Amino acid sequence: MSQPATQEPPAPRAEFAVSVDLTAVVVAVTDDQPRVLIVRPAEASTGGLDALPSGPLELGHRTLESGLRAWVEAQARAKLGYIEQLYTFGDRDRTALKVPTGRILSIGYLALARETGAAAANTSWQDWYRYFPWEDWRRGRPPILDRLEPRLRGWVAAGPSRGEQTTRKTRISVAFGLDGARWSEERVLERYELLYEIGLAAEAHRDGSPTGDPESDVPTEAQPMTADHRRILATGIARLRGKIKYRPVVFELMPPAFTLLQLQRTVEALAGLRLHKQNFRRLVAQQGLVEETGGMVTGTGGRPAREVRFRQEVLIERPAPGLRLPIAR
Amino acid sequence: MSQPATQEPPAPRAEFAVSVDLTAVVVAVTDDQPRVLIVRPAEASTGGLDALPSGPLELGHRTLESGLRAWVEAQARAKLGYIEQLYTFGDRDRTALKVPTGRILSIGYLALARETGAAAANTSWQDWYRYFPWEDWRRGRPPILDRLEPRLRGWVAAGPSRGEQTTRKTRISVAFGLDGARWSEERVLERYELLYEIGLAAEAHRDGSPTGDPESDVPTEAQPMTADHRRILATGIARLRGKIKYRPVVFELMPPAFTLLQLQRTVEALAGLRLHKQNFRRLVAQQGLVEETGGMVTGTGGRPAREVRFRQEVLIERPAPGLRLPIAR
DNA sequence: CTTTCTTATGCTCAAGATTAGCATAATCAC
DNA sequence: GTGATTATGCTAATCTTGAGCATAAGAAAG
């Protein structure tokens, strides 16, 4: 196993520089579009690439979460609601910035917010499908997949052995819903990691990936991000898509009162799928997730809708109150 | 974004020592008992308390996971199978070891293994319910809950305001399945955190918790652990209990061939619940999780059982192959 | 070798939850 | 008003689940 040359176990540890970045995927849904808070400094530090709000962990931060909150609220001038830790990334070679004598860890967080009018200077809200265009199936199978699929198949065929080819085939089928497998909206990270591995994510070339062909990228279609931020974003989307099914987190993204269609559109925006309207409503109703405010909302382009609000009591009543996805096929 | 120490702003960060510990919850199930790999050095470093295997992140570790693997395999002389990251803990005040000029992060991992005959010196496998006796409902409601419940109620009553009392009451009901709420086997961490907060976990006093009464602990019944290890273990148990429902991870804990009852007992050990036998078998069968090896196992104390093995193909066929828990009531 | 215990398996019934639609009610844009 | 659009109510057919009954096949005790 690896030991620093100087060490005698179990004792004095070899110190080297570790810096810890707290990085946030801040999500809001506006106009039926899922959006992430993006910091785009013109600085060289990100190579002009889009970045997630982040900042170093400091001594003054009592908890990791409070540190994150401080950074994001300073950068975005927005108050965060729900926050959860996603994952800690620390691969030595997965960022352009190689530090031979130290190490960078990024602790990723997911935060849910409601988009307020004015984002702070040099921050903006961006549609998250800008970074993952293959993830939006709301208007059917995304066309970009037609361009990706042959590349994936090429990678399968390029496998060094029969066995490896089979493994690769299974991987792309499961991840991208090919060869009869069903598209699974939660496999966001798996898909991104696969594209990175194959060399179809711009970041892989920047990091000096051995595989893939730099020119044959899909950069103009899918926006890359700085450092490992796109990976963190993928993790956040995946987590959120999973979580809405068994925790009432969507309501953190809704205004205090809303209609069932608005709720459905928000869920659809997050999941990247169309849902069956009547079944969605029945689900919401029978789970007791909402209660009527008594108001009606007109101007929806049709019959006026009942206005509802989140019903706090479900939290006590149900072990896993969430929105199963009655997918419209 | 992260910057190496030598680089100039945009934000010259206050440098301070961060050391990163990789800590593993290594789980095996033997004799229908869920067990964790424990390191118990007689050293002062842990105050003689039980500890999870862990070690500092080092420069030589290419990825966090490979670093963890190296440490655990060195300490336990055991090969790890499945590994997943759990959570990164970094609260400044949640450990006895206060470092005024620095900070300790623990990155917790869950690993699944099969217990091999000989554990390495000063490591051992311990029943995880030793640390969480209230989590084992296989023989009915654990008696320790009768002693805990009045303490929980006392904490509710001690709330400073009506509102706070209501909040507290909801919290204990949901977490511990009181007042009509159902016991949820996944809320392991929530329960531990609550006990810590109330001052019913020995670690809270060690860390200098403001609440609670040191003598009135339950230390002889529930074993504490060093640093934040019990918190990490709780996180691991919770994650595993959730994961078996939608990923075929239990099979990592089973021998290559086994009977359905063995499988059921393993799941029960993990979940801390008794399951309905016939329904459990129907579930396993209809999901296509196992296939017959052709062999029969006699000597089970009854009719011989068919021997089965895990069926790899489910991974491709089903989006979420796992063992829903048909609880026996 | 018979009885009794224990585990393995097959099956069934009823209650609930889901899938996929049909049909009708209100507004909105012209 | 007409047609388009959205809101809601309802239903039939399937599936899934929770709870058990009943039978089969070894093991242990006598």
Coordinates of N, CA and C in Angstrom, one line a residue, chain A residues 3-75:
Chain A
Q3 N 2.6 4.5 1.2 CA 3.0 5.1 2.4 C 3.9 6.3 2.0
P4 N 3.8 7.3 2.7 CA 4.8 8.4 2.5 C 6.1 7.9 3.0
A5 N 7.2 8.2 2.4 CA 8.5 7.7 2.7 C 8.9 7.8 4.1
T6 N 8.5 8.9 4.7 CA 8.9 9.2 6.1 C 8.1 8.5 7.2
Q7 N 7.0 7.9 6.8 CA 6.1 7.5 7.9 C 6.4 6.2 8.6
E8 N 6.1 6.2 9.9 CA 6.1 5.0 10.6 C 4.7 4.8 11.2
P9 N 4.0 3.8 10.8 CA 2.6 3.7 11.3 C 2.6 3.4 12.7
P10 N 1.6 3.6 13.5 CA 0.4 4.4 13.1 C 0.5 5.9 13.3
A11 N 1.7 6.4 13.2 CA 2.0 7.7 13.8 C 2.0 8.9 13.0
P12 N 3.0 9.8 13.2 CA 2.9 11.2 12.7 C 2.7 11.2 11.2
R13 N 1.7 11.9 10.8 CA 1.3 11.8 9.5 C 2.1 12.8 8.6
A14 N 2.4 12.3 7.4 CA 3.1 13.2 6.4 C 2.1 14.3 6.0
E15 N 2.5 15.5 6.3 CA 1.6 16.6 5.9 C 1.8 17.0 4.5
F16 N 0.8 17.3 3.8 CA 0.9 17.9 2.5 C -0.3 18.8 2.3
A17 N -0.2 19.7 1.3 CA -1.3 20.7 1.2 C -2.6 20.1 0.7
V18 N -3.6 20.2 1.5 CA -4.9 19.8 1.0 C -5.8 21.0 1.0
S19 N -6.4 21.4 -0.1 CA -7.3 22.5 0.0 C -8.7 21.9 -0.4
V20 N -9.7 22.4 0.3 CA -11.0 21.9 0.2 C -11.9 22.9 -0.4
D21 N -12.5 22.6 -1.5 CA -13.5 23.5 -2.1 C -14.9 23.1 -1.8
L22 N -15.7 24.0 -1.4 CA -17.1 23.7 -1.3 C -17.8 24.2 -2.5
T23 N -18.5 23.3 -3.2 CA -19.1 23.6 -4.5 C -20.6 23.3 -4.5
A24 N -21.4 24.2 -5.0 CA -22.8 24.1 -4.9 C -23.5 23.9 -6.3
V25 N -24.4 23.0 -6.3 CA -25.3 22.9 -7.4 C -26.6 23.6 -6.9
V26 N -26.8 24.8 -7.3 CA -28.0 25.5 -6.8 C -29.1 25.4 -7.9
V27 N -30.2 24.8 -7.6 CA -31.2 24.6 -8.6 C -32.5 25.4 -8.4
A28 N -33.0 25.9 -9.4 CA -34.3 26.5 -9.4 C -35.1 26.1 -10.7
V29 N -36.4 26.2 -10.6 CA -37.1 25.9 -11.8 C -38.0 27.1 -12.2
T30 N -37.7 27.7 -13.3 CA -38.4 28.9 -13.8 C -38.9 28.7 -15.2
D31 N -40.1 29.1 -15.4 CA -40.7 28.9 -16.8 C -40.5 27.5 -17.2
D32 N -40.8 26.5 -16.4 CA -40.7 25.1 -16.7 C -39.3 24.7 -17.2
Q33 N -38.3 25.4 -16.8 CA -37.0 25.1 -17.2 C -36.1 24.9 -15.9
P34 N -35.4 23.8 -15.8 CA -34.5 23.6 -14.6 C -33.3 24.4 -14.8
R35 N -32.9 25.1 -13.8 CA -31.8 26.0 -14.0 C -30.8 25.9 -12.8
V36 N -29.6 26.1 -13.1 CA -28.5 26.1 -12.1 C -27.9 27.5 -12.0
L37 N -27.4 27.8 -10.9 CA -26.7 29.0 -10.7 C -25.3 28.9 -11.2
I38 N -24.9 29.8 -12.1 CA -23.6 29.7 -12.7 C -22.8 31.0 -12.5
V39 N -21.6 30.8 -12.2 CA -20.7 31.9 -12.0 C -19.8 32.0 -13.2
R40 N -19.8 33.0 -13.9 CA -18.9 33.1 -15.1 C -18.0 34.3 -15.1
P41 N -16.9 34.1 -14.3 CA -16.0 35.2 -14.3 C -15.2 35.2 -15.6
A42 N -14.8 36.4 -16.0 CA -14.0 36.5 -17.2 C -12.5 36.1 -16.9
E43 N -12.3 35.7 -15.7 CA -10.9 35.4 -15.3 C -10.3 34.2 -16.0
A44 N -9.0 34.2 -15.9 CA -8.3 33.1 -16.5 C -8.5 31.8 -15.6
S45 N -8.8 32.1 -14.4 CA -8.9 30.9 -13.4 C -9.8 29.8 -13.9
T46 N -10.8 30.2 -14.7 CA -11.7 29.1 -15.1 C -11.6 28.9 -16.6
G47 N -10.6 29.6 -17.2 CA -10.5 29.6 -18.7 C -11.7 30.1 -19.4
G48 N -12.5 31.0 -18.7 CA -13.7 31.5 -19.3 C -14.8 30.5 -19.3
L49 N -14.6 29.4 -18.7 CA -15.7 28.3 -18.7 C -16.7 28.6 -17.6
D50 N -17.9 28.1 -17.8 CA -18.9 28.2 -16.8 C -18.4 27.4 -15.5
A51 N -18.8 28.0 -14.4 CA -18.4 27.4 -13.1 C -19.6 27.4 -12.1
L52 N -19.6 26.4 -11.2 CA -20.6 26.5 -10.2 C -20.1 27.4 -9.1
P53 N -20.9 28.0 -8.3 CA -20.5 28.8 -7.2 C -19.7 27.9 -6.2
S54 N -18.5 28.4 -5.8 CA -17.8 27.6 -4.9 C -16.8 28.5 -4.1
G55 N -16.2 28.0 -3.1 CA -15.2 28.7 -2.4 C -14.5 27.8 -1.4
P56 N -13.4 28.1 -0.9 CA -12.6 27.3 -0.1 C -13.2 27.1 1.3
L57 N -13.1 26.0 1.9 CA -13.4 25.8 3.3 C -12.5 26.6 4.2
E58 N -13.1 27.3 5.1 CA -12.2 28.1 5.9 C -12.3 27.8 7.4
L59 N -11.4 28.2 8.1 CA -11.3 27.9 9.6 C -12.5 28.4 10.3
G60 N -13.0 29.5 9.8 CA -14.2 30.1 10.5 C -15.5 29.3 10.3
H61 N -15.5 28.5 9.3 CA -16.8 27.7 9.1 C -17.0 26.6 10.1
R62 N -18.1 26.8 10.9 CA -18.3 25.8 11.9 C -18.6 24.4 11.3
T63 N -19.5 24.4 10.3 CA -19.8 23.2 9.7 C -19.5 23.3 8.2
L64 N -19.4 22.3 7.5 CA -19.2 22.4 6.0 C -20.4 23.1 5.4
E65 N -21.6 22.7 5.9 CA -22.8 23.3 5.2 C -22.8 24.8 5.5
S66 N -22.4 25.2 6.6 CA -22.5 26.7 6.9 C -21.5 27.4 6.0
G67 N -20.3 26.8 5.8 CA -19.3 27.3 4.9 C -19.9 27.5 3.5
L68 N -20.5 26.5 3.0 CA -21.1 26.5 1.7 C -22.1 27.6 1.6
R69 N -23.0 27.7 2.6 CA -24.0 28.7 2.6 C -23.4 30.1 2.5
A70 N -22.4 30.3 3.3 CA -21.7 31.6 3.3 C -21.2 31.9 1.9
W71 N -20.5 31.0 1.3 CA -19.9 31.3 0.0 C -21.0 31.6 -1.1
V72 N -22.0 30.7 -1.1 CA -23.0 30.9 -2.2 C -23.8 32.1 -1.9
E73 N -24.2 32.4 -0.7 CA -25.0 33.6 -0.5 C -24.2 34.8 -0.8
A74 N -22.9 34.8 -0.6 CA -22.1 35.9 -0.9 C -22.0 36.1 -2.4
Q75 N -21.8 35.0 -3.1 CA -21.6 35.1 -4.6 C -22.9 35.4 -5.3

